[in-house]
GROMACS .gro file of C-alpha atoms in nm:
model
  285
    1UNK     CA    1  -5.568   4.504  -6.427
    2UNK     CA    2  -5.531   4.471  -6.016
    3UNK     CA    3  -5.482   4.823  -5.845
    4UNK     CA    4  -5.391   4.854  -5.450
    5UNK     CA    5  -5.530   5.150  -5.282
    6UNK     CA    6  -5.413   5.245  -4.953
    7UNK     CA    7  -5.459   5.501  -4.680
    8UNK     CA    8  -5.194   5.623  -4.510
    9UNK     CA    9  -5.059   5.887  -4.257
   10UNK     CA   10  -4.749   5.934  -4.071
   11UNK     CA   11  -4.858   5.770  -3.786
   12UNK     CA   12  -4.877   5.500  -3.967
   13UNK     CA   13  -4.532   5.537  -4.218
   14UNK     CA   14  -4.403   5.228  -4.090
   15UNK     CA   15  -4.707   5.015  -4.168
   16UNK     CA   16  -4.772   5.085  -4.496
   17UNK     CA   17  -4.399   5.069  -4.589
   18UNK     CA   18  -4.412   4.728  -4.473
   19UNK     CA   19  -4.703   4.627  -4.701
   20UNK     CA   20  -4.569   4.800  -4.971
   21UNK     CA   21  -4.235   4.610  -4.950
   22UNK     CA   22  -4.505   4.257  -4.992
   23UNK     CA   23  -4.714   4.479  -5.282
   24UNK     CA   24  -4.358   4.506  -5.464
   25UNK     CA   25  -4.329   4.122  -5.544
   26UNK     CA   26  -4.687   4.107  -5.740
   27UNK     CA   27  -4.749   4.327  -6.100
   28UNK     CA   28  -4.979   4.577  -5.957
   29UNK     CA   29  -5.083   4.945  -6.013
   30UNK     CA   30  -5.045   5.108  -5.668
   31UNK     CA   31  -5.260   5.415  -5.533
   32UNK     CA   32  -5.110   5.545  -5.151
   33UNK     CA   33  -5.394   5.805  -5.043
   34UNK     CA   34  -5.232   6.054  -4.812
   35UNK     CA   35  -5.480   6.180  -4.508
   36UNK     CA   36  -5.276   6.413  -4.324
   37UNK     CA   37  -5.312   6.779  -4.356
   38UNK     CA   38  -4.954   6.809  -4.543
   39UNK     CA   39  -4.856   6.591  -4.805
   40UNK     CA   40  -4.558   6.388  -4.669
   41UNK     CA   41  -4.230   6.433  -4.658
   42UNK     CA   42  -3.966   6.203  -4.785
   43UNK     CA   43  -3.832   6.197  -4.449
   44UNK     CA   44  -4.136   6.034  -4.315
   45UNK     CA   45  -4.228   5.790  -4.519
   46UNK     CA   46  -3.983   5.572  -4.528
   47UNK     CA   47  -3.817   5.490  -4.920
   48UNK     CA   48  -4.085   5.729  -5.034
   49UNK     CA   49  -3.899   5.844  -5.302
   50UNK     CA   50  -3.833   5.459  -5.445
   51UNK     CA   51  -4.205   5.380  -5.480
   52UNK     CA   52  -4.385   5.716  -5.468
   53UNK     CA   53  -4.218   5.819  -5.781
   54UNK     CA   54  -4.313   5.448  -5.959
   55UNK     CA   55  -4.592   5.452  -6.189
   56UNK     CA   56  -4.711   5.157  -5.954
   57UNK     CA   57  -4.727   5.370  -5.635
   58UNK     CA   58  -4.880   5.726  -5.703
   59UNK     CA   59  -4.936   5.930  -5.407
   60UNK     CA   60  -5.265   6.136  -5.377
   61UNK     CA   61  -5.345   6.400  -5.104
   62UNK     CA   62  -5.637   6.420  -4.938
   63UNK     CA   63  -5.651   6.693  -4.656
   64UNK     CA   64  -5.854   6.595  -4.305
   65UNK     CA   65  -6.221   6.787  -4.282
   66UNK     CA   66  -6.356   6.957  -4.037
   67UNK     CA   67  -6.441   6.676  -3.807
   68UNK     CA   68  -6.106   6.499  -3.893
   69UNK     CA   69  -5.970   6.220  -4.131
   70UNK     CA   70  -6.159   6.190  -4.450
   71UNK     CA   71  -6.137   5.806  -4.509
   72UNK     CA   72  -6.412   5.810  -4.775
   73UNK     CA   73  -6.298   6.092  -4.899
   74UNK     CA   74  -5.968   5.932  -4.929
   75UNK     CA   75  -6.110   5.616  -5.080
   76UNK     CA   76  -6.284   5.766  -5.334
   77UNK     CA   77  -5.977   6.015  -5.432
   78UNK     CA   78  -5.766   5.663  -5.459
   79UNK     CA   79  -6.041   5.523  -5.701
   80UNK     CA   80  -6.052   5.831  -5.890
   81UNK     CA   81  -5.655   5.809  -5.964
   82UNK     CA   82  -5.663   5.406  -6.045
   83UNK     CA   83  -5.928   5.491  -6.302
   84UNK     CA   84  -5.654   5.686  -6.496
   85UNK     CA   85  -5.484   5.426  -6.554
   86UNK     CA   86  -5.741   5.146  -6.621
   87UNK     CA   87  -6.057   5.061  -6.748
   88UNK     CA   88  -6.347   4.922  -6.681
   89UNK     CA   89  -6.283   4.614  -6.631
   90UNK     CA   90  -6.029   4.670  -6.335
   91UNK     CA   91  -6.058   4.489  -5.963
   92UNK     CA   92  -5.994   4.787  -5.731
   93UNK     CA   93  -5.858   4.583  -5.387
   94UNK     CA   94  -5.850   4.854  -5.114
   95UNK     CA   95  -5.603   4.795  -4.813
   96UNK     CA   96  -5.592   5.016  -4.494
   97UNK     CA   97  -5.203   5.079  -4.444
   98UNK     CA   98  -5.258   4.902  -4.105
   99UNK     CA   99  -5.303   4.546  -4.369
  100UNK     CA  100  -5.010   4.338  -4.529
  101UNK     CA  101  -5.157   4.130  -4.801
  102UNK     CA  102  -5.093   3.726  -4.755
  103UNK     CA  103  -4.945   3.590  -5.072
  104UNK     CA  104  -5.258   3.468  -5.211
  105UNK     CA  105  -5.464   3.775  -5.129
  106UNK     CA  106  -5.470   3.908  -5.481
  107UNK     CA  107  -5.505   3.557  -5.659
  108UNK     CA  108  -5.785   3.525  -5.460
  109UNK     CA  109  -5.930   3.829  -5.513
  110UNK     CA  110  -5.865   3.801  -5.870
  111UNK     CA  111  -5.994   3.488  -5.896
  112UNK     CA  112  -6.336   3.597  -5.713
  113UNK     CA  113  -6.403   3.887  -5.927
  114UNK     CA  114  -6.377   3.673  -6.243
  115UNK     CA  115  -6.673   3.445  -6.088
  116UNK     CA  116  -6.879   3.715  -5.905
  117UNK     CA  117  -6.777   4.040  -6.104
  118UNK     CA  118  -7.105   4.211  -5.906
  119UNK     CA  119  -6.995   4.131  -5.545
  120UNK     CA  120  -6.874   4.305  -5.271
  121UNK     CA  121  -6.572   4.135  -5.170
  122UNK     CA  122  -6.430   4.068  -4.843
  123UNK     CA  123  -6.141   3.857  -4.694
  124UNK     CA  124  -5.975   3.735  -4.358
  125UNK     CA  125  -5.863   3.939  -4.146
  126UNK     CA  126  -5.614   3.842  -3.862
  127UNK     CA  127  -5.491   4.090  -3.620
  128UNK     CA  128  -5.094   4.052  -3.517
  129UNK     CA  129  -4.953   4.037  -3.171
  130UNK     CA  130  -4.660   4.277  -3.081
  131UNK     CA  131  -4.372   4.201  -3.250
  132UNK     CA  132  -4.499   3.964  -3.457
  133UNK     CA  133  -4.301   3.868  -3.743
  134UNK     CA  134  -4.368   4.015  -4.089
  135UNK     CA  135  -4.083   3.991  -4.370
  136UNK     CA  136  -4.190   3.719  -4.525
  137UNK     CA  137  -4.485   3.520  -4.708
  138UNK     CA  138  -4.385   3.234  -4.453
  139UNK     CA  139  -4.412   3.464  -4.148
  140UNK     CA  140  -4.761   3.570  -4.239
  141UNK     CA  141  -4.882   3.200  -4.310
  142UNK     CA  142  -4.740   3.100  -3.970
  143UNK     CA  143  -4.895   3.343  -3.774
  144UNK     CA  144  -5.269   3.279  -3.975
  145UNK     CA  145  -5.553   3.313  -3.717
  146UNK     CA  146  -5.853   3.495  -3.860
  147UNK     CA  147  -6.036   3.712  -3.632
  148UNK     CA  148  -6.351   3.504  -3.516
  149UNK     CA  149  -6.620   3.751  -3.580
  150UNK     CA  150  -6.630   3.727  -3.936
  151UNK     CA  151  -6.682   3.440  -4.181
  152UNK     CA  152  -6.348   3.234  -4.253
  153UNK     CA  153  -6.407   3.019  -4.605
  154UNK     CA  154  -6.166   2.753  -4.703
  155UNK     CA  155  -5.912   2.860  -4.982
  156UNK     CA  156  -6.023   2.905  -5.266
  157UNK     CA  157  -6.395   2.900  -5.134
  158UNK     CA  158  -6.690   3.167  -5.184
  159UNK     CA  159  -6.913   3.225  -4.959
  160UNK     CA  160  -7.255   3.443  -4.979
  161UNK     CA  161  -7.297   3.692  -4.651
  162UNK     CA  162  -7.620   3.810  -4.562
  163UNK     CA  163  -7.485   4.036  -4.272
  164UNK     CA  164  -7.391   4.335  -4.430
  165UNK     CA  165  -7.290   4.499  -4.120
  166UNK     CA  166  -7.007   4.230  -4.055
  167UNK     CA  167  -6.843   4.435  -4.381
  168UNK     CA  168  -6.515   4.582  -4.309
  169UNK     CA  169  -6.307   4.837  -4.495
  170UNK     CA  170  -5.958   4.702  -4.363
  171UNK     CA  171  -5.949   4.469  -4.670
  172UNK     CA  172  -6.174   4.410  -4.967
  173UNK     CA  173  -6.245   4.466  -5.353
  174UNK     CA  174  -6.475   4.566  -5.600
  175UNK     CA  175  -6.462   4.580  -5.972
  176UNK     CA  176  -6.455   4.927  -6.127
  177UNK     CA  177  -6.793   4.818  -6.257
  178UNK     CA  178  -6.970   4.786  -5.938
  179UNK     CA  179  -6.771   5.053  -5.743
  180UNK     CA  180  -6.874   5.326  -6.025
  181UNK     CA  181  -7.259   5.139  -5.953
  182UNK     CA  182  -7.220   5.210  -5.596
  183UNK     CA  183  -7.092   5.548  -5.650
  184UNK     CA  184  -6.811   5.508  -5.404
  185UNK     CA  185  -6.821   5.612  -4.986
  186UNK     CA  186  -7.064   5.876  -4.838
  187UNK     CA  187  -6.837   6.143  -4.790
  188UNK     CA  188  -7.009   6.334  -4.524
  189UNK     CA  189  -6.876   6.064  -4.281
  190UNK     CA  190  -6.543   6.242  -4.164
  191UNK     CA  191  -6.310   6.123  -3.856
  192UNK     CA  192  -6.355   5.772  -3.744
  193UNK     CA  193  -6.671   5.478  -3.798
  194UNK     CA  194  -6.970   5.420  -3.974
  195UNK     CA  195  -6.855   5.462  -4.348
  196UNK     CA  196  -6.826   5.156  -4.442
  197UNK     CA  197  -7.129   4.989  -4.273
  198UNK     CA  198  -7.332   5.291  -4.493
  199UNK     CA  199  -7.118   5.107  -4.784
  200UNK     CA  200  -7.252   4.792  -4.735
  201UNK     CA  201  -7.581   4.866  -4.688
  202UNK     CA  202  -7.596   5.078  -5.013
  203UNK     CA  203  -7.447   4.737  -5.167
  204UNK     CA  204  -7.755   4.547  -4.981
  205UNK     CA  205  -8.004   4.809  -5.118
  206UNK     CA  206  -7.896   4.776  -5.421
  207UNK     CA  207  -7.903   4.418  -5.456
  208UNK     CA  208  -7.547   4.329  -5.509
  209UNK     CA  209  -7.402   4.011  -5.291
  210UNK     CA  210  -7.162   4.037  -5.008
  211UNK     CA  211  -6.897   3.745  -5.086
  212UNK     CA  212  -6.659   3.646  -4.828
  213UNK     CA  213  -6.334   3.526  -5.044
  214UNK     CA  214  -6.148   3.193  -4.861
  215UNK     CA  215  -5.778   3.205  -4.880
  216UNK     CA  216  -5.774   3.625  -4.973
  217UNK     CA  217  -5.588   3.667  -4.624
  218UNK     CA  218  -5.484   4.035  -4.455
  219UNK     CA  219  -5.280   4.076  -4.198
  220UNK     CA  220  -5.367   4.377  -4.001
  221UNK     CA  221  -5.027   4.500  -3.795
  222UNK     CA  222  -5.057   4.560  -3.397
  223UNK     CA  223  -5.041   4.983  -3.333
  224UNK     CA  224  -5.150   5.098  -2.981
  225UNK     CA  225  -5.511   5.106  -2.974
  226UNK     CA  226  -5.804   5.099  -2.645
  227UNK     CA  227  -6.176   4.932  -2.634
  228UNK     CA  228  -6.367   5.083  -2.621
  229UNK     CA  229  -6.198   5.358  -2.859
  230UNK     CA  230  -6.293   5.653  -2.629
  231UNK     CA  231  -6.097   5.888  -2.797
  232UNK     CA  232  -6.295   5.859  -3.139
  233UNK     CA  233  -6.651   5.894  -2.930
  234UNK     CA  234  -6.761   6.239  -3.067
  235UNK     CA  235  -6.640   6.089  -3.425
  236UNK     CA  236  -6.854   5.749  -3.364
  237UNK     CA  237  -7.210   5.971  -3.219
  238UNK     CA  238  -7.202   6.227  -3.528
  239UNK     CA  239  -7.145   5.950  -3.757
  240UNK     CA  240  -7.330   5.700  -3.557
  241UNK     CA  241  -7.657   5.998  -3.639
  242UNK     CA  242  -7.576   6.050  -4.012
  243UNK     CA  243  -7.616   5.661  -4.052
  244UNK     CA  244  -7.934   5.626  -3.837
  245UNK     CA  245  -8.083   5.906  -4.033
  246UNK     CA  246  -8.025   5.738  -4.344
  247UNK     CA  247  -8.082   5.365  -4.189
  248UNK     CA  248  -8.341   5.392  -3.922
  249UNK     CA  249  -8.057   5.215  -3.695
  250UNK     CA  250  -7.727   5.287  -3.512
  251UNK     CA  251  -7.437   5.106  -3.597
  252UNK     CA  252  -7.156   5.009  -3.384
  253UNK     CA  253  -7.415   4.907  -3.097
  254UNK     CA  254  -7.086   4.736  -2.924
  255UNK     CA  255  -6.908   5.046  -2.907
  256UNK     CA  256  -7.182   5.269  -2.765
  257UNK     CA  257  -7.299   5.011  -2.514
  258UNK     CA  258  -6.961   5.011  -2.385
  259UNK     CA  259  -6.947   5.398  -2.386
  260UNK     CA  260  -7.278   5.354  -2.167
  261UNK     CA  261  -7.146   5.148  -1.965
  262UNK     CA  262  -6.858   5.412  -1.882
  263UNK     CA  263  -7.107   5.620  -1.814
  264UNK     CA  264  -6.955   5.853  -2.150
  265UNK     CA  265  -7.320   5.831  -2.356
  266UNK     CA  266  -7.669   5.763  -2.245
  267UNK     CA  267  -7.987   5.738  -2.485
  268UNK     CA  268  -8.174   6.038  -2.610
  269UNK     CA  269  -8.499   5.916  -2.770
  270UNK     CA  270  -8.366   5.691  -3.012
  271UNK     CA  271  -8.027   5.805  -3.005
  272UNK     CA  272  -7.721   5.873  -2.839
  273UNK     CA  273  -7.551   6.198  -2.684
  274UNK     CA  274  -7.259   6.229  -2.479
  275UNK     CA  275  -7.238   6.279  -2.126
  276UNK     CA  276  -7.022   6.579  -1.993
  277UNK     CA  277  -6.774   6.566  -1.927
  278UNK     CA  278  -6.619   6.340  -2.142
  279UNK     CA  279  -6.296   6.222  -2.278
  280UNK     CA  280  -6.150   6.479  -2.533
  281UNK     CA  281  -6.135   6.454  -2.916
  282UNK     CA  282  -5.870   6.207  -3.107
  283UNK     CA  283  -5.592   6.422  -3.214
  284UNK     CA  284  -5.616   6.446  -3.588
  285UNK     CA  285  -5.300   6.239  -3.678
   0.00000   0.00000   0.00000
């Protein structure tokens, strides 16, 4: 059994409608994990009502935290709900709602957890332009152009990673098996960044292979966004700590040398703080 988990908010209703209307042509379980502080409303999330009430699409609530969105929180709540209706032997494929799977995402995935049931899965990403056409499987394959940064296998191909910090939580899979091993996302990480570096290095630690899957494709939808994301920098330094703590490193060097170089955090020991004053806090949406 294949299960879809997805996070979702209103802000991003649209989205995850979209991938849900791709989701509907494959025989999937479907888990929509619901961030905001109020569980939606039919009104906005679009054709709620057709899939939410589907035993394929359950909706689960999961309230922000104190610091803001609780994406492993949410992550491990949509786990928690696929295991009701599974067993052990599931593939739990995890798709922000920003991500509409490519037609051969799930075979592929499928296919990899069958050879390397203890990996840590990962596929291509590629990030759309404005406007860029989505209704159909040919649409998607057209507009193919994995983001450079990561490894890009040929279909069909596995390939071994040995930087776990290239991991990303926009699109990947685990079997129930090694998700219950890893004991799911630290979920002390609240608001934005870091989570799912911690993942991967718990998956490093504990000796199980990061496999990038060729052909498992994910195409993330364009939404507003700046870079350096100043407006999740409070969310990126307390995170940024909790990891170091636990890692002896920061992550997300990229981000906070840009944020240097704005003159929004300088170095404290072996550290970062932020400089005042500073851009306010991301709006919890």
């Amino acid at each position: 059994m294949t299960i879809v988990i997805t996070l979702a908010s209103a802000a991003r209703a649209e989205h995850v409608q979209r991938q849900q209307e791709h989701l509907r042509a494959h025989p999937v379980d479907r888990v929509i994990v619901w961030l905001d502080v109020s569980p939606p409303e039919r009104s906005e999330f679009p054709h709620g009502a057709e899939f939410a009430d589907r035993a394929g699409a359950r909706l689960v609530h999961v309230s922000p935290g104190e610091h803001g969105l609780r994406l492993a929180a949410g992550r491990n709540a949509g786990a928690r709900e696929a295991s009701r209706a599974g067993d052990a032997s599931e593939l739990l494929v995890f798709l922000d709602a920003d991500c509409i799977p490519g037609a051969e995402l799930l075979k592929r995935y499928e296919a990899a957890a069958a050879a390397r049931p203890d990996a840590l899965l990962a596929g291509p990403v590629t990030y759309l332009p404005p406007g860029a056409a989505v209704s159909t499987p040919e649409d998607l394959r057209e507009a193919t152009a994995p983001h450079p940064a990561r490894p890009v296998p040929a279909d069909g191909a596995l390939l071994d990673g040995d930087r776990y910090e290239l991991f990303w939580s926009l699109s990947f899979a685990t079997t129930r098996e090694t998700w219950d091993r890893l004991g799911g996302f630290d979920e002390g990480y609240e608001g934005y960044g870091g989570e799912d570096t911690d993942f991967a290095f718990r998956a490093r630690d504990a000796g199980l292979p990061l496999v990038w899957v060729g052909g498992a494709h994910a195409y993330h939808q364009h939404h507003p966004t700046s870079s350096p994301p100043v407006q999740h920098l409070d969310d990126i330094l307390r995170n940024g700590a909790r990891f170091a703590e636990r890692w002896g490193e920061w992550p997300m060097q990229g981000w906070l040398s840009a944020f240097a170089d704005l003159g929004l955090v300088e170095q404290d020991g072996t550290g970062y703080r932020r400089v005042h004053p500073g851009p306010e806090a991301a709006p919890r949406i």
